[in-house]
mmCIF file of C-alpha atoms and ligand atoms in Angstrom:
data_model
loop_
_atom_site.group_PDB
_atom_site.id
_atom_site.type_symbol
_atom_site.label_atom_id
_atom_site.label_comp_id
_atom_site.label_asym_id
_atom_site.label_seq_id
_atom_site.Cartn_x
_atom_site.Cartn_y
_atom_site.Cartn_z
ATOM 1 C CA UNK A 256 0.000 0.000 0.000
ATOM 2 C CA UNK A 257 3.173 2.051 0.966
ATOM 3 C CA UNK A 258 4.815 1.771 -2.214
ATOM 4 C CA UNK A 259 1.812 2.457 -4.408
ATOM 5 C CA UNK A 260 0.589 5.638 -2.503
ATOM 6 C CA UNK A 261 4.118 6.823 -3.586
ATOM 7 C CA UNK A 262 3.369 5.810 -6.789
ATOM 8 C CA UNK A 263 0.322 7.790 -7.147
ATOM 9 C CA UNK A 264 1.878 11.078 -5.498
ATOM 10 C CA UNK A 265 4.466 10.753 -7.812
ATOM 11 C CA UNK A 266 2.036 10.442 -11.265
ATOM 12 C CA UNK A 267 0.379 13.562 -9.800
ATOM 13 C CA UNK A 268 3.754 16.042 -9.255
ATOM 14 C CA UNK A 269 4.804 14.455 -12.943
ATOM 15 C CA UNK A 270 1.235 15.645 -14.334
ATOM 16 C CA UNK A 271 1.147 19.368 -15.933
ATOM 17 C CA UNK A 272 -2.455 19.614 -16.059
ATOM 18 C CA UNK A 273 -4.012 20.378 -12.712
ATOM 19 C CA UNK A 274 -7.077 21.506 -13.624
ATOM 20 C CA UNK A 275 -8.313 24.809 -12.467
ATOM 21 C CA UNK A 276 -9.021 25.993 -8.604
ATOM 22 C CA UNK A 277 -12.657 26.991 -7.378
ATOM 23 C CA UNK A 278 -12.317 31.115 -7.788
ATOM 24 C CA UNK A 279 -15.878 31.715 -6.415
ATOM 25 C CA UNK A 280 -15.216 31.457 -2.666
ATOM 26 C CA UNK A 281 -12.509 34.666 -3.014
ATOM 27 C CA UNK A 282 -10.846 32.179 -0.484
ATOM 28 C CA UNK A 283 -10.056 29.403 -1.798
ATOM 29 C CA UNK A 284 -9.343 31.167 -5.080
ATOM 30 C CA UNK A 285 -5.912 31.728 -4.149
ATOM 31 C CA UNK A 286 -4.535 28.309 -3.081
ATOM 32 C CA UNK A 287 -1.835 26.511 -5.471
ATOM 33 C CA UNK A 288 -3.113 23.976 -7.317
ATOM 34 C CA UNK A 289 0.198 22.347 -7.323
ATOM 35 C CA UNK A 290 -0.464 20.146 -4.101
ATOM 36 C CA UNK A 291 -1.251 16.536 -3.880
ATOM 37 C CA UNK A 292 -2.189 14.783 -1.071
ATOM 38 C CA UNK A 293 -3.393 10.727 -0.017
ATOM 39 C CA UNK A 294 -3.783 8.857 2.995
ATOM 40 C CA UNK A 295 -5.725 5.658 3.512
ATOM 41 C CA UNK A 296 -7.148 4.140 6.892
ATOM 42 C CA UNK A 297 -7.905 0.192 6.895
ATOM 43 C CA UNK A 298 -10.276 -1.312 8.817
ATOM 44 C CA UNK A 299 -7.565 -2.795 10.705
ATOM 45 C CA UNK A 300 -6.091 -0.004 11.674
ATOM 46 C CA UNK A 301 -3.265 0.683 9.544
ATOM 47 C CA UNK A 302 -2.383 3.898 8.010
ATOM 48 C CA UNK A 303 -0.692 4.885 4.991
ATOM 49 C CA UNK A 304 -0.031 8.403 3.695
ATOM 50 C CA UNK A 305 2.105 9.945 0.473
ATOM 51 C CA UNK A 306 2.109 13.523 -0.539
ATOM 52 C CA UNK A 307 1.031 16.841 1.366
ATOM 53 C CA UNK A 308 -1.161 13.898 3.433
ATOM 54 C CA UNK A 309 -0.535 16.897 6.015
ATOM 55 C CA UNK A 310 -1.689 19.935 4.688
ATOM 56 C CA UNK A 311 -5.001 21.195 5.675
ATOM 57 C CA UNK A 312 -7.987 22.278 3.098
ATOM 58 C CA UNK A 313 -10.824 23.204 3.164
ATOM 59 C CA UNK A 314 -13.477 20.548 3.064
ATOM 60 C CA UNK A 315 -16.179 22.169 1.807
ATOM 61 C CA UNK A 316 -18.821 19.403 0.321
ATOM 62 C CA UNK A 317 -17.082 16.664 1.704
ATOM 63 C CA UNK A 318 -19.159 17.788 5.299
ATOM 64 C CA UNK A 319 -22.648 17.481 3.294
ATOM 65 C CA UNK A 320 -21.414 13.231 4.352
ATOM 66 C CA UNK A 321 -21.312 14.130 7.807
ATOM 67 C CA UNK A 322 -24.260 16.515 7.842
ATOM 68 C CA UNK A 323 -26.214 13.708 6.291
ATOM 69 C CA UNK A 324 -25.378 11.374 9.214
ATOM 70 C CA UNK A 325 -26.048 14.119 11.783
ATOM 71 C CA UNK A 326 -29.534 14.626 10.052
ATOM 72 C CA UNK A 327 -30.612 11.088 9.868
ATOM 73 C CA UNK A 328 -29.431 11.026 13.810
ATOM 74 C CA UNK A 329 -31.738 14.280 14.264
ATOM 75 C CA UNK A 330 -34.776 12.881 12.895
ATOM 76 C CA UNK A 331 -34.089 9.168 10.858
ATOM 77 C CA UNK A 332 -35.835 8.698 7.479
ATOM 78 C CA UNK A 333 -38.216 11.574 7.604
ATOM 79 C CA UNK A 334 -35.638 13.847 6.274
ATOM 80 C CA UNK A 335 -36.876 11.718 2.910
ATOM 81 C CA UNK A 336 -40.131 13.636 2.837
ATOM 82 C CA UNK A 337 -37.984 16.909 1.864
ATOM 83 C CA UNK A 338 -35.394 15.707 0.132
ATOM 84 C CA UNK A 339 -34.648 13.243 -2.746
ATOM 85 C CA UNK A 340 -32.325 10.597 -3.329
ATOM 86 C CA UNK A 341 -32.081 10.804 -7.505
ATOM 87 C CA UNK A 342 -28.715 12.091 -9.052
ATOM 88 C CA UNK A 343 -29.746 15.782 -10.106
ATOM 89 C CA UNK A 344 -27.352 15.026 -13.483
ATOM 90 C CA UNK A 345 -26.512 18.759 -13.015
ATOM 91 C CA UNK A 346 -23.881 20.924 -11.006
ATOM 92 C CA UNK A 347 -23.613 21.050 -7.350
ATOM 93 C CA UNK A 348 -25.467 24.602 -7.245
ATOM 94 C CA UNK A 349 -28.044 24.079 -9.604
ATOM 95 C CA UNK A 350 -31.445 25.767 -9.110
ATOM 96 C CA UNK A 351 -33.235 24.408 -12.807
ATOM 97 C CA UNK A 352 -35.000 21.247 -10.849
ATOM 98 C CA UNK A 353 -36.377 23.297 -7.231
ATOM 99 C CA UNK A 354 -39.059 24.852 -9.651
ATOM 100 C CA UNK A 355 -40.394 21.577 -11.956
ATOM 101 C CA UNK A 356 -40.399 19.821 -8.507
ATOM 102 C CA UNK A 357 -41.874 21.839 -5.856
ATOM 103 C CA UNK A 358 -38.708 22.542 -3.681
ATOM 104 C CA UNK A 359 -37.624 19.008 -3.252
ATOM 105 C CA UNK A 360 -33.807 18.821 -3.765
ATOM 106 C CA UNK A 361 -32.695 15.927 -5.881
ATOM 107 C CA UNK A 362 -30.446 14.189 -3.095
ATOM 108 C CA UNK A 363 -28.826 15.685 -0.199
ATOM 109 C CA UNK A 364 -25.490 16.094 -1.688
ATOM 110 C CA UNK A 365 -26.300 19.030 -3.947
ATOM 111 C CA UNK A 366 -26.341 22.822 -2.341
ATOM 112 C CA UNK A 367 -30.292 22.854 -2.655
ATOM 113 C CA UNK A 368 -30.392 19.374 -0.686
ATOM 114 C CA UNK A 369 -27.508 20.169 1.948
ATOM 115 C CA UNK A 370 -28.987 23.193 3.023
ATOM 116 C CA UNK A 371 -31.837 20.903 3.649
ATOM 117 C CA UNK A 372 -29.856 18.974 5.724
ATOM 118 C CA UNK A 373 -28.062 21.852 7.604
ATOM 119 C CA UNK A 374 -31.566 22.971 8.495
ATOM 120 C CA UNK A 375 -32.328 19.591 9.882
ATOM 121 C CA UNK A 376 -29.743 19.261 11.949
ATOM 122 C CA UNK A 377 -29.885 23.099 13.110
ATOM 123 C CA UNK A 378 -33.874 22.763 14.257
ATOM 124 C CA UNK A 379 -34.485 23.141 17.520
ATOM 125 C CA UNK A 380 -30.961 24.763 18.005
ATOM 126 C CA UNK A 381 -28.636 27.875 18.006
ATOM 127 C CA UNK A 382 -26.345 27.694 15.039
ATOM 128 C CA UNK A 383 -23.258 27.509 17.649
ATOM 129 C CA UNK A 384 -25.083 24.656 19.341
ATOM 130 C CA UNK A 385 -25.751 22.434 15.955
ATOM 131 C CA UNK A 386 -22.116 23.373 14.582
ATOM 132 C CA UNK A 387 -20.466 22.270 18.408
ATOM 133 C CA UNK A 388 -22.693 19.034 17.562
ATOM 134 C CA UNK A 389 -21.378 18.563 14.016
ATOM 135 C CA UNK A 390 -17.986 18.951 15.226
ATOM 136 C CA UNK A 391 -18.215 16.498 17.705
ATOM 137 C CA UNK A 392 -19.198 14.273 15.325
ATOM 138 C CA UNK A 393 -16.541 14.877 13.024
ATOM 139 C CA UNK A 394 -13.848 14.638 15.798
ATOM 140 C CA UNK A 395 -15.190 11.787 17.194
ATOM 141 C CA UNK A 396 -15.351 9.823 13.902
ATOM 142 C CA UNK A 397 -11.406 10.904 13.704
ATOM 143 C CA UNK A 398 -10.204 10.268 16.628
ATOM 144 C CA UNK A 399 -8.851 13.591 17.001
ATOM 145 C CA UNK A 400 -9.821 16.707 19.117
ATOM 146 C CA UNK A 401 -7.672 19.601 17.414
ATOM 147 C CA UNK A 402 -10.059 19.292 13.785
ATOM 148 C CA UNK A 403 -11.670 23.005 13.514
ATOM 149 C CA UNK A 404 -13.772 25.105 10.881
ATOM 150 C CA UNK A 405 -12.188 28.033 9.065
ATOM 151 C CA UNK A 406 -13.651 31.223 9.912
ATOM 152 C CA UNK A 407 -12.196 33.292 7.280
ATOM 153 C CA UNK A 408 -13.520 30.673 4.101
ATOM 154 C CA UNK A 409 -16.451 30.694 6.171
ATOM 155 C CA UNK A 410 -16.888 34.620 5.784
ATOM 156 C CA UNK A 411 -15.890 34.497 2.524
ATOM 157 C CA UNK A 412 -18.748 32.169 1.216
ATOM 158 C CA UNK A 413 -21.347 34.077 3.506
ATOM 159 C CA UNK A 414 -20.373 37.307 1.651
ATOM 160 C CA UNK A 415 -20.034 36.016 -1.753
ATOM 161 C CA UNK A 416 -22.949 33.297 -1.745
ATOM 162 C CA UNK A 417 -25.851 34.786 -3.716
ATOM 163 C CA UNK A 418 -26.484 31.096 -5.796
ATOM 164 C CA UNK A 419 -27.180 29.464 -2.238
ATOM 165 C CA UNK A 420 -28.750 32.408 -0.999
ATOM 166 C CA UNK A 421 -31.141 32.140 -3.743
ATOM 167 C CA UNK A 422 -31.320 28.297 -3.175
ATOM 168 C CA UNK A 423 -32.151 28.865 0.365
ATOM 169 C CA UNK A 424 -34.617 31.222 -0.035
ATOM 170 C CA UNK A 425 -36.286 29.022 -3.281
ATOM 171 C CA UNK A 426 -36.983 26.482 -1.165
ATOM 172 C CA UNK A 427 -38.510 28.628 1.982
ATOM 173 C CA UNK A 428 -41.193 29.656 -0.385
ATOM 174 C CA UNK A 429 -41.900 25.944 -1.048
ATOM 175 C CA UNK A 430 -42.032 25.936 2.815
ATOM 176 C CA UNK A 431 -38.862 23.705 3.137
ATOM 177 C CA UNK A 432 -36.756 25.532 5.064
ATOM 178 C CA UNK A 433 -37.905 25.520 8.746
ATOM 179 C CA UNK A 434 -35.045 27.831 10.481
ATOM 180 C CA UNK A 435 -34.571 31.508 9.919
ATOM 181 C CA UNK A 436 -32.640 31.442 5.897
ATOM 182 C CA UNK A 437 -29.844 33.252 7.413
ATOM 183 C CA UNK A 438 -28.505 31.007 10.089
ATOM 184 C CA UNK A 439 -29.289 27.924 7.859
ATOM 185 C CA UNK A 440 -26.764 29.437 4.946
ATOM 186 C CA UNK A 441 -24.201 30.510 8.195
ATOM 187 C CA UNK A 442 -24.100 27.334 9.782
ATOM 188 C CA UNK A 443 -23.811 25.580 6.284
ATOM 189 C CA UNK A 444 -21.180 28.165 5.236
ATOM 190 C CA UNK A 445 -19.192 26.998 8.355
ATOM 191 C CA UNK A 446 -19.713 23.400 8.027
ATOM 192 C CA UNK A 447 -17.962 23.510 4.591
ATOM 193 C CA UNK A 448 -15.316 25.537 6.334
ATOM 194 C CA UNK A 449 -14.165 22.414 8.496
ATOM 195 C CA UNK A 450 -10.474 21.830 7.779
ATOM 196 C CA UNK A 451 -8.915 18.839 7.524
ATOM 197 C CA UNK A 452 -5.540 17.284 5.894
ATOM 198 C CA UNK A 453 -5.969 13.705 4.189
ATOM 199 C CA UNK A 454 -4.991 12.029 6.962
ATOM 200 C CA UNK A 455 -7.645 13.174 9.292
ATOM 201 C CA UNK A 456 -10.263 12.510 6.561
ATOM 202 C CA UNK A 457 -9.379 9.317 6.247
ATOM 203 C CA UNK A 458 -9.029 8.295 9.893
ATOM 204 C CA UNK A 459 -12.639 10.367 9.819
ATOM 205 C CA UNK A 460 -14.605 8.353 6.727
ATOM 206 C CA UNK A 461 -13.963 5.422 8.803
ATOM 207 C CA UNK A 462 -17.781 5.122 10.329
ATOM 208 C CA UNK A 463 -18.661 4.206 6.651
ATOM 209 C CA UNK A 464 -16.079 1.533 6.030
ATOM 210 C CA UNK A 465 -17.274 -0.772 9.049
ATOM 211 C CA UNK A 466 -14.452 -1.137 11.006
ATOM 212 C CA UNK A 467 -14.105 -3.749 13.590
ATOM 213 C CA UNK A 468 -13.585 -2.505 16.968
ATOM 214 C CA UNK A 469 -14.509 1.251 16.467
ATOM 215 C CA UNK A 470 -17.360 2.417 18.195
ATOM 216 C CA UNK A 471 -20.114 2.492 15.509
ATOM 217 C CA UNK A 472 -21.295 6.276 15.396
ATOM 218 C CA UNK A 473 -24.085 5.217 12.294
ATOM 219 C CA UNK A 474 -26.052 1.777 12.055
ATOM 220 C CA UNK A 475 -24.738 -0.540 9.086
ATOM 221 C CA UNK A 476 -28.233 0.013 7.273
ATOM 222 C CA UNK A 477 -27.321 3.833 7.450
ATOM 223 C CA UNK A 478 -24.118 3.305 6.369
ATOM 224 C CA UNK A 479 -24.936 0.976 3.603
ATOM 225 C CA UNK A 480 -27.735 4.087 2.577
ATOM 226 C CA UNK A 481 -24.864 6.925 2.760
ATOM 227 C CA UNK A 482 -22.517 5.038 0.995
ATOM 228 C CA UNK A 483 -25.554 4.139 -1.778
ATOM 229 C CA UNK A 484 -25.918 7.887 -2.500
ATOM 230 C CA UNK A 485 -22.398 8.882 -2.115
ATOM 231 C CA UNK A 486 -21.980 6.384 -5.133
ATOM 232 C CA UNK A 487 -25.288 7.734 -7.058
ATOM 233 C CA UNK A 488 -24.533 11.150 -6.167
ATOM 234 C CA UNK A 489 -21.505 12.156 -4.406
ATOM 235 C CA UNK A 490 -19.817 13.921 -7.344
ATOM 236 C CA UNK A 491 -22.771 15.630 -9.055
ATOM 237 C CA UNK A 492 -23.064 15.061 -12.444
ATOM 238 C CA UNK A 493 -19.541 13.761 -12.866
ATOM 239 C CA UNK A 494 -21.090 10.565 -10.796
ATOM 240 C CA UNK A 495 -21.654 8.089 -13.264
ATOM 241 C CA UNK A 496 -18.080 8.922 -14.351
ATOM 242 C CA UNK A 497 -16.910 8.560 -10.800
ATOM 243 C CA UNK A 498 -18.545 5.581 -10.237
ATOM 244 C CA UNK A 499 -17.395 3.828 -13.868
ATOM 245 C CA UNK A 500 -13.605 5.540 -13.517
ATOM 246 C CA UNK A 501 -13.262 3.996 -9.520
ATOM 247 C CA UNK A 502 -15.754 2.086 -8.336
ATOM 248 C CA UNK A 503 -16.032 2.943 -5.081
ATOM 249 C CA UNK A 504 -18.377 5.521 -3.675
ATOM 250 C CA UNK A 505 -17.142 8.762 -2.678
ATOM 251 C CA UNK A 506 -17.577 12.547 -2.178
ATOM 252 C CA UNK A 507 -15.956 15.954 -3.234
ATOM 253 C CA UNK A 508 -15.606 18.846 -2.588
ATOM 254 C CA UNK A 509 -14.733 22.473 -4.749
ATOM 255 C CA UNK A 510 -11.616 22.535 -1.811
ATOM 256 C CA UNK A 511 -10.158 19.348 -3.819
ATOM 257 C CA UNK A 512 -10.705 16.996 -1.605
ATOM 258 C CA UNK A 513 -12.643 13.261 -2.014
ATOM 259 C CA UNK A 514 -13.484 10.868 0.463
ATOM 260 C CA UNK A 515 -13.944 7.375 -1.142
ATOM 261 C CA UNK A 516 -15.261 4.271 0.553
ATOM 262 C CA UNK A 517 -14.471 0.894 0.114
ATOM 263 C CA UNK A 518 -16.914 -1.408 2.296
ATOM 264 C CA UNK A 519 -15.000 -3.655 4.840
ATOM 265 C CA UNK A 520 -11.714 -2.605 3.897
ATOM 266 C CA UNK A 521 -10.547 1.138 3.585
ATOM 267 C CA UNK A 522 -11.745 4.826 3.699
ATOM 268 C CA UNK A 523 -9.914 7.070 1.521
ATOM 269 C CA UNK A 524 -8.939 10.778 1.473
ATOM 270 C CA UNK A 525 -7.489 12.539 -1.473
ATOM 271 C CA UNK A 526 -6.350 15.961 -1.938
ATOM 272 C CA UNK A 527 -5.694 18.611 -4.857
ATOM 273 C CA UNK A 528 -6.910 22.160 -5.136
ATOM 274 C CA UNK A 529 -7.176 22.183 -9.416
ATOM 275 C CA UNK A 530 -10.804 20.985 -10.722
ATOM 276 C CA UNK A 531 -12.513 19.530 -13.454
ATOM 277 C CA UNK A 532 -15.436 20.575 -15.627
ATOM 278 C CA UNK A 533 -17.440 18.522 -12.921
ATOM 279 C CA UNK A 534 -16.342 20.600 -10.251
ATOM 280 C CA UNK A 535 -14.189 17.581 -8.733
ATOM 281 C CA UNK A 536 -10.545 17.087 -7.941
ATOM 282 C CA UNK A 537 -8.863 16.667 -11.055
ATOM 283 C CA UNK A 538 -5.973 14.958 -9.782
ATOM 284 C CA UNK A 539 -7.812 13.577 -6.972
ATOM 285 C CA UNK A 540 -10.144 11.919 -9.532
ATOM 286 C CA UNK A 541 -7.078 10.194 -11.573
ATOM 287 C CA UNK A 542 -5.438 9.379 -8.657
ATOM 288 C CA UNK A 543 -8.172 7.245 -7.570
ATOM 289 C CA UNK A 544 -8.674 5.779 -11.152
ATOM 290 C CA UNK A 545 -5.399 4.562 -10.628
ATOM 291 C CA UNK A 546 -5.693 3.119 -6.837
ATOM 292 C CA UNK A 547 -8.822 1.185 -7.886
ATOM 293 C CA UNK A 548 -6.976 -0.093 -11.126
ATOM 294 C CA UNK A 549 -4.067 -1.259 -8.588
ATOM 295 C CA UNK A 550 -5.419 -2.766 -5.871
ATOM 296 C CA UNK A 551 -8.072 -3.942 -7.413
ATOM 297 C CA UNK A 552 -11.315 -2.912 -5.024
ATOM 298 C CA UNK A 553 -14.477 -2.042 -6.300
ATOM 299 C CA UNK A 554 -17.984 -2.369 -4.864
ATOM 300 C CA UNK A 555 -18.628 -4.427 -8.218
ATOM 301 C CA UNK A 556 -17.010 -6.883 -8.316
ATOM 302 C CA UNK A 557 -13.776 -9.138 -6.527
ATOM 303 C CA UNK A 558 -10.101 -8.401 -8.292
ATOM 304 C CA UNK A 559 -8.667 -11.830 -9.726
ATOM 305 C CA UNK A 560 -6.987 -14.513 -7.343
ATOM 306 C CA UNK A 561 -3.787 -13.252 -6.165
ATOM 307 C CA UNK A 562 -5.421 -9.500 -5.689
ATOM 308 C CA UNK A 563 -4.781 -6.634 -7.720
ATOM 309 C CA UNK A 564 -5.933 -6.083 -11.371
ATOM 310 C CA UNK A 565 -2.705 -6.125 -14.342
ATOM 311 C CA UNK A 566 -4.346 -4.816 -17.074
ATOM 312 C CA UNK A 567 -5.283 -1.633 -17.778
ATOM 313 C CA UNK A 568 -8.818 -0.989 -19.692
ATOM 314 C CA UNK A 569 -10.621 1.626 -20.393
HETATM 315 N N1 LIG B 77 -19.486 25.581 0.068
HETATM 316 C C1 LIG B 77 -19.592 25.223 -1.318
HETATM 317 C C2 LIG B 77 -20.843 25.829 -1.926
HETATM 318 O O1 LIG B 77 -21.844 25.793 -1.288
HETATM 319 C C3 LIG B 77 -19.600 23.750 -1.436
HETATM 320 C C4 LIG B 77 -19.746 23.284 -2.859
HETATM 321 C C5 LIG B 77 -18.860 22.106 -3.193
HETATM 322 O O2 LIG B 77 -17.935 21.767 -2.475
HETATM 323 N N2 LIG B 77 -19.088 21.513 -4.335
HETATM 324 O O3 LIG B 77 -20.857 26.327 -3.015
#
């Protein structure tokens, strides 16, 4: 696992096209997109890291996992009955479906849906309170106490955010937005503003992989679920290309970071700024392409006797 982490970071210095960094939070627009960072956690504990595996970024929609859980610990499956759990087959902030379907969001992953989901979890408390919940959550799941949100991106996205303003305020006139608009888009401002480096995200995604001896902080029929619509949904309408490049499910973020999941064995965190047309980690994307060819894991189906896969097709 060592040696082909180092593989990987290595394909991703040697590659000149980084794709292109997320300008519209002013920022994130000024991070290099000449980083590269991977760590992976096993379900038996091991740990494996290559790259900037230490450099913090910002999460951003990787937290809309996280939220989720919180959510469905809040108040189970009726979150269903306001939002969806289709692929949207359009970008993260997309407002074209809210209208033609009554202020449902597609699936929680998308900005319509995760502010959903932020309102959810905020009900019944002060933004400080829900955010001091979410954190827990997120620290707990890692294992580690000194993970903290980003004020600054968080101001940054408050001021600048007129798409989810409008989202927000789309879906209170379909009456599915129960907090007051403007602490639901500050507490979901801040959520995506939770830092973390690759190997905290890793350690973190373990509560999906099923990981013997870990306190379970979801059941496994809530895992299965999350991990179902990270694979249907988890990178927007790049998902079906996602799922058909790697495999696995997973989730971005405009930060350049992915979580990916692989059931019983591994959760994995990946790291670089530059994006593709998707909105999704260029590098981060092709860097899992090429740890699913070589190890051979994917949700469908077993790699050939002796483990990983030889041949490359595409
Ligand atoms: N905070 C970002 C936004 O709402 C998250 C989007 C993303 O990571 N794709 O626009």
């Amino acid at each position: 696992m060592q040696d082909l982490l180092t593989d990987i970071a290595a394909a991703a210095a040697a590659n000149s096209d980084k794709g292109k960094v997320a300008t519209y939070i002013p920022e994130l627009a000024g991070i290099d997109p000449d980083q590269f960072g991977i760590a992976v956690a096993t379900a038996d504990g091991g740990l494996f890291t290559a790259g900037a595996a230490e450099t913090p970024f910002s999460i951003q929609s990787v937290s809309k996992v996280f939220a989720l859980a919180l959510a469905l610990g809040r108040v189970g499956d009726q979150i269903w009955r306001r939002v969806g759990r289709e692929p949207s087959g359009l970008s993260f902030d997309s407002i074209l479906l809210l209208e033609r379907e009554n202020g449902i969001p597609r699936n929680p992953f998308i900005n319509a849906g995760a502010l959903v989901t932020t309102d959810t979890y905020l009900s019944g408390s002060s933004p400080r309170e829900a955010l001091g919940e979410l954190l827990r959550f997120i620290r707990a799941a890692a294992d580690d106490e000194g993970i903290h949100m980003n004020e600054q991106v968080a101001t940054s996205e408050f001021a600048t955010g007129h798409r989810n303003f409008s989202l927000a305020h789309y879906l209170a006139s379909h009456d599915n937005m129960r907090s007051d608009v403007d602490k639901v888009l500050g507490t979901y401002c801040h959520q995506c503003a939770v830092e973390m480096n690759c190997r905290q995200l890793a350690l973190a995604g373990r509560f999906l992989v099923d990981t013997p001896g870990m306190p379970a902080l979801v059941s496994i029929e809530r895992r299965r679920r999350i991990n179902a619509l990270m694979m249907t949904c988890g990178h927007y309408d790049g998902s079906g290309d996602f799922a058909f490049r790697v495999g696995m499910p997973g989730k971005s973020g405009v930060g350049g970071g992915i979580l990916v999941i692989s059931p019983g064995r591994a959760a994995i965190a990946v790291w670089s700024p530059g994006l593709n047309r998707y909105g999704n980690s260029k590098l981060g994307t092709e860097a899992m392409e090429l740890f699913a060819h070589r190890t051979g894991w994917s949700v469908f189906g077993v790699p050939h006797a002796g483990g990983a896969i030889c041949h490359a097709s595409s």
